[in-house]
N, CA, C and O atoms as a DFTB+ gen file, in Angstrom:
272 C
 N C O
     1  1      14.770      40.841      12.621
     2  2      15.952      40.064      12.885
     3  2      15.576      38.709      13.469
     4  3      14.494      38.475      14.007
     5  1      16.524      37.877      13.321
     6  2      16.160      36.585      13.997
     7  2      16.322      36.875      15.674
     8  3      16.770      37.879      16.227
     9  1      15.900      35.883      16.144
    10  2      15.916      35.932      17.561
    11  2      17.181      34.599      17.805
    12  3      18.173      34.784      18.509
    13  1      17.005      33.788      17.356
    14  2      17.864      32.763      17.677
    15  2      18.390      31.360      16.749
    16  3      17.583      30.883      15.951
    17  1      19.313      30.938      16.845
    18  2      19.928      30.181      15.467
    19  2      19.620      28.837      16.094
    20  3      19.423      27.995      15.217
    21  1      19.512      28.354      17.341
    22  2      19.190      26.931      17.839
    23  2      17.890      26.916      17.796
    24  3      17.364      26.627      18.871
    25  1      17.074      27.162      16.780
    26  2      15.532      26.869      17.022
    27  2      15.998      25.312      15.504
    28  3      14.947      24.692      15.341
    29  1      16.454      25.069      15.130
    30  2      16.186      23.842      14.306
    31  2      17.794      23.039      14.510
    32  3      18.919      23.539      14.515
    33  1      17.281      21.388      14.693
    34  2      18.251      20.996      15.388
    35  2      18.127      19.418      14.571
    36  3      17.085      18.923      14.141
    37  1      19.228      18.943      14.523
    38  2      19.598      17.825      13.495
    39  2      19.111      16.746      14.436
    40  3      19.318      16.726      15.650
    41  1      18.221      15.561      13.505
    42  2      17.967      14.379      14.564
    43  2      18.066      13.146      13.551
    44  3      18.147      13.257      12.328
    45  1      18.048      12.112      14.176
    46  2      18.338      10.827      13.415
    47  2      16.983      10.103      13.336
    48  3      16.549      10.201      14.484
    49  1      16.225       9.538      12.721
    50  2      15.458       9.119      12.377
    51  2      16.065       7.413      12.309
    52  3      17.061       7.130      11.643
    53  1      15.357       6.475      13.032
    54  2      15.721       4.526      13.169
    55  2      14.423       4.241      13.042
    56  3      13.445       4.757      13.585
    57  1      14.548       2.982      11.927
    58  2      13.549       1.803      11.847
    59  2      13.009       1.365      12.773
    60  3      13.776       0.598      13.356
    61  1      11.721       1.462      13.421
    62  2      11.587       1.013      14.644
    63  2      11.010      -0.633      14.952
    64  3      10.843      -1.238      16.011
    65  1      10.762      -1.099      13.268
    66  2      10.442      -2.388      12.886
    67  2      11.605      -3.097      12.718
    68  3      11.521      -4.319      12.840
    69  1      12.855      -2.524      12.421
    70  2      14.322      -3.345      12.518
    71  2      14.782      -3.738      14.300
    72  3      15.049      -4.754      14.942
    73  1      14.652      -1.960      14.616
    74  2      14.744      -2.677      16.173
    75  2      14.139      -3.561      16.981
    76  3      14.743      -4.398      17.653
    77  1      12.607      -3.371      16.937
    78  2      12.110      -4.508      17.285
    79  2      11.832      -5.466      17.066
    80  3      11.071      -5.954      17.901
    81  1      12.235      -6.418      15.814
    82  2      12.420      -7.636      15.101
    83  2      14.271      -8.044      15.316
    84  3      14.880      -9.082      15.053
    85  1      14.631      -7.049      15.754
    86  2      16.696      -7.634      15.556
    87  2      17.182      -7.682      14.392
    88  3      18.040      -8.512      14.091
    89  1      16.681      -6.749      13.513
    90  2      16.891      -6.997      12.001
    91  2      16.688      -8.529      11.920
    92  3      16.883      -9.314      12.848
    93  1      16.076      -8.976      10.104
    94  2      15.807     -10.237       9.951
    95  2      17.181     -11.227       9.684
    96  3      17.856     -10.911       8.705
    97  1      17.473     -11.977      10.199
    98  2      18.440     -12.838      10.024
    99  2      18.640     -13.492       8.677
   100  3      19.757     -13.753       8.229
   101  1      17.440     -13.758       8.018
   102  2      17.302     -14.467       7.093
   103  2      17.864     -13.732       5.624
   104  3      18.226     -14.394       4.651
   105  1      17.855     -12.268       5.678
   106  2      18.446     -11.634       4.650
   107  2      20.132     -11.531       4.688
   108  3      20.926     -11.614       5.625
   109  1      20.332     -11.290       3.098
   110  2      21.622     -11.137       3.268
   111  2      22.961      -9.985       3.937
   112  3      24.090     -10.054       4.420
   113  1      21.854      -8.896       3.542
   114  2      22.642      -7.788       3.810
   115  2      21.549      -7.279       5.623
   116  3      20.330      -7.217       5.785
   117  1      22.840      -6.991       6.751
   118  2      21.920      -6.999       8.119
   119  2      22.229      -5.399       8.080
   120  3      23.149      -4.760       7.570
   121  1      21.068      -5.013       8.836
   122  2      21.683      -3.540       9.873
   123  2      19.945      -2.789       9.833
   124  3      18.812      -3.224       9.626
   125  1      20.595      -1.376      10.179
   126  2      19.566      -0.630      10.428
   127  2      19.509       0.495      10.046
   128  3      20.268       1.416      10.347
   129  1      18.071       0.526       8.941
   130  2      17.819       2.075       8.136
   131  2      17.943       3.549       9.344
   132  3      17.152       3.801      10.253
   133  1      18.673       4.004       9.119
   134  2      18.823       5.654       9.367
   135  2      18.816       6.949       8.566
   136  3      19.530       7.154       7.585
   137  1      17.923       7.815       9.092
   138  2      18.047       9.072       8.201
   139  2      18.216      10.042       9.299
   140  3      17.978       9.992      10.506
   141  1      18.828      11.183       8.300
   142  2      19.668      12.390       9.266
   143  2      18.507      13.308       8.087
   144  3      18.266      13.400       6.884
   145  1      17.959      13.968       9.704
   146  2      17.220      15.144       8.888
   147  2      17.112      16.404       9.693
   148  3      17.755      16.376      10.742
   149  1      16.517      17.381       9.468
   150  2      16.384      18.772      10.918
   151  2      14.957      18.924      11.243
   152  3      14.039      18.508      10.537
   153  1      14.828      19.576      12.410
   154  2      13.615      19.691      12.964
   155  2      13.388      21.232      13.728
   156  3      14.171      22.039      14.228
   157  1      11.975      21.197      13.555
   158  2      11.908      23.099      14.261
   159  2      11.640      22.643      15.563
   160  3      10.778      21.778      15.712
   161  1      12.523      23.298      16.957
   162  2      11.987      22.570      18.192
   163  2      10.373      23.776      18.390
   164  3       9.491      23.315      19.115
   165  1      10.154      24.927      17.873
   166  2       9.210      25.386      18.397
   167  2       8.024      25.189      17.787
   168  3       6.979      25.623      18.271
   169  1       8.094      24.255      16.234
   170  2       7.315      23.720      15.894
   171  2       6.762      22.040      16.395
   172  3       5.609      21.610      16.397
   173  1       7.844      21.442      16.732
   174  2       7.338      20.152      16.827
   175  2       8.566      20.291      18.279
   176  3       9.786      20.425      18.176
   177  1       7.908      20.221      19.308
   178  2       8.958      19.956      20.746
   179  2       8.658      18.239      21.155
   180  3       9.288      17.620      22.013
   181  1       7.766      17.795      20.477
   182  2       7.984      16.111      20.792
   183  2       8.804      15.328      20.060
   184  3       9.665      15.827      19.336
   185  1       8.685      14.453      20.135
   186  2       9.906      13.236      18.885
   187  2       8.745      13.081      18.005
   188  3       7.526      12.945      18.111
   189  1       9.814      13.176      16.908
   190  2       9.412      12.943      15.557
   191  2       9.690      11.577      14.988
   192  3      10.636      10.805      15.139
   193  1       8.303      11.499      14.115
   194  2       8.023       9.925      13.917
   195  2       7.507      10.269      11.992
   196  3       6.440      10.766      11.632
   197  1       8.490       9.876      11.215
   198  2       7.616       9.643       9.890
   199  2       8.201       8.440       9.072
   200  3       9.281       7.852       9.135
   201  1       7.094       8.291       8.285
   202  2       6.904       7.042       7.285
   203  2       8.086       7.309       6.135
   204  3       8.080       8.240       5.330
   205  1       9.218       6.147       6.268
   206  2      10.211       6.704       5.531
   207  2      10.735       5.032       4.995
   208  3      10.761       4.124       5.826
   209  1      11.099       4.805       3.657
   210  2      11.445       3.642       2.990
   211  2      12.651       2.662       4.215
   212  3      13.640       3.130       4.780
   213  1      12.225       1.546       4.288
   214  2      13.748       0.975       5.039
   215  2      14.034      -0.106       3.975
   216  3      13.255      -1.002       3.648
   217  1      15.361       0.131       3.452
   218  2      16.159      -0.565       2.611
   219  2      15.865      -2.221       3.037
   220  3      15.679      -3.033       2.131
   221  1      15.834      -2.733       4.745
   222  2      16.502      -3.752       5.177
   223  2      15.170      -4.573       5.499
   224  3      15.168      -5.721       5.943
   225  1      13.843      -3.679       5.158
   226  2      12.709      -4.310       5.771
   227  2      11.966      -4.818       3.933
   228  3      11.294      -5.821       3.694
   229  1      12.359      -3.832       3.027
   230  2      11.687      -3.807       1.723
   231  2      10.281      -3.078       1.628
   232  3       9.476      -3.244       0.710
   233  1      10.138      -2.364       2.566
   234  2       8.699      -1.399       2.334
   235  2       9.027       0.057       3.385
   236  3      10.108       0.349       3.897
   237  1       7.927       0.690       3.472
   238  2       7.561       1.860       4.154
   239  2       7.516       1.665       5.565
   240  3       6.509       1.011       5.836
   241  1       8.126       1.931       6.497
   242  2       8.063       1.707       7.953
   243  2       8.033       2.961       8.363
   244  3       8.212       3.951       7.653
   245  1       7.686       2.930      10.121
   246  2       7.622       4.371      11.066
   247  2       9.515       4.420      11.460
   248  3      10.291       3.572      11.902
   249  1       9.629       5.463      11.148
   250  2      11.115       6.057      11.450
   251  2      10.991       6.466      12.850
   252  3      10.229       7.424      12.979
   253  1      11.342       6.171      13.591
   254  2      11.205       7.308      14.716
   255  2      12.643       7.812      15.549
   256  3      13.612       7.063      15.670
   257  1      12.591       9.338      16.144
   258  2      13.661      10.011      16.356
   259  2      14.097       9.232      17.203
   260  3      13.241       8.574      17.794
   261  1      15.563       9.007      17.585
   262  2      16.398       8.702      18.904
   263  2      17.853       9.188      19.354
   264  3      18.845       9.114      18.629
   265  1      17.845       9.455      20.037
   266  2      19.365      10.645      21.013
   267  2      20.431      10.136      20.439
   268  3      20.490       8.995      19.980
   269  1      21.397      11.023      20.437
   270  2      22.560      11.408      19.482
   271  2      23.692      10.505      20.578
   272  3      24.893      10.448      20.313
């Protein structure tokens, strides 16, 4: 049987090259890449960080998790 249903828990994944640039001004369309994905807390109990496309940068950047 399972032991428990809160072992995987929904987190948001942010551009961390948008935040720290202010998104670029110079483009037309502004804001900031987000992805909604789940995570095992008894597999990974730190913040999660992966290489994920940002629409607003035009390449591969570090995503990293931040609070709901």
């Amino acid at each position: 049987m399972a032991k428990g249903k809160d072992v995987r828990v929904t987190v948001i994944l942010e551009c961390t090259s948008c935040v720290r640039n202010g998104v670029n001004a110079n483009k037309a369309s502004t804001g900031i890449s987000r992805y909604i994905t789940q995570k095992n807390q008894h597999n990974t109990p730190n913040q999660l960080e992966l290489r994920k496309f940002c629409p607003y940068c035009y390449k591969h950047t570090i995503h990293g998790e931040i609070k709901k």
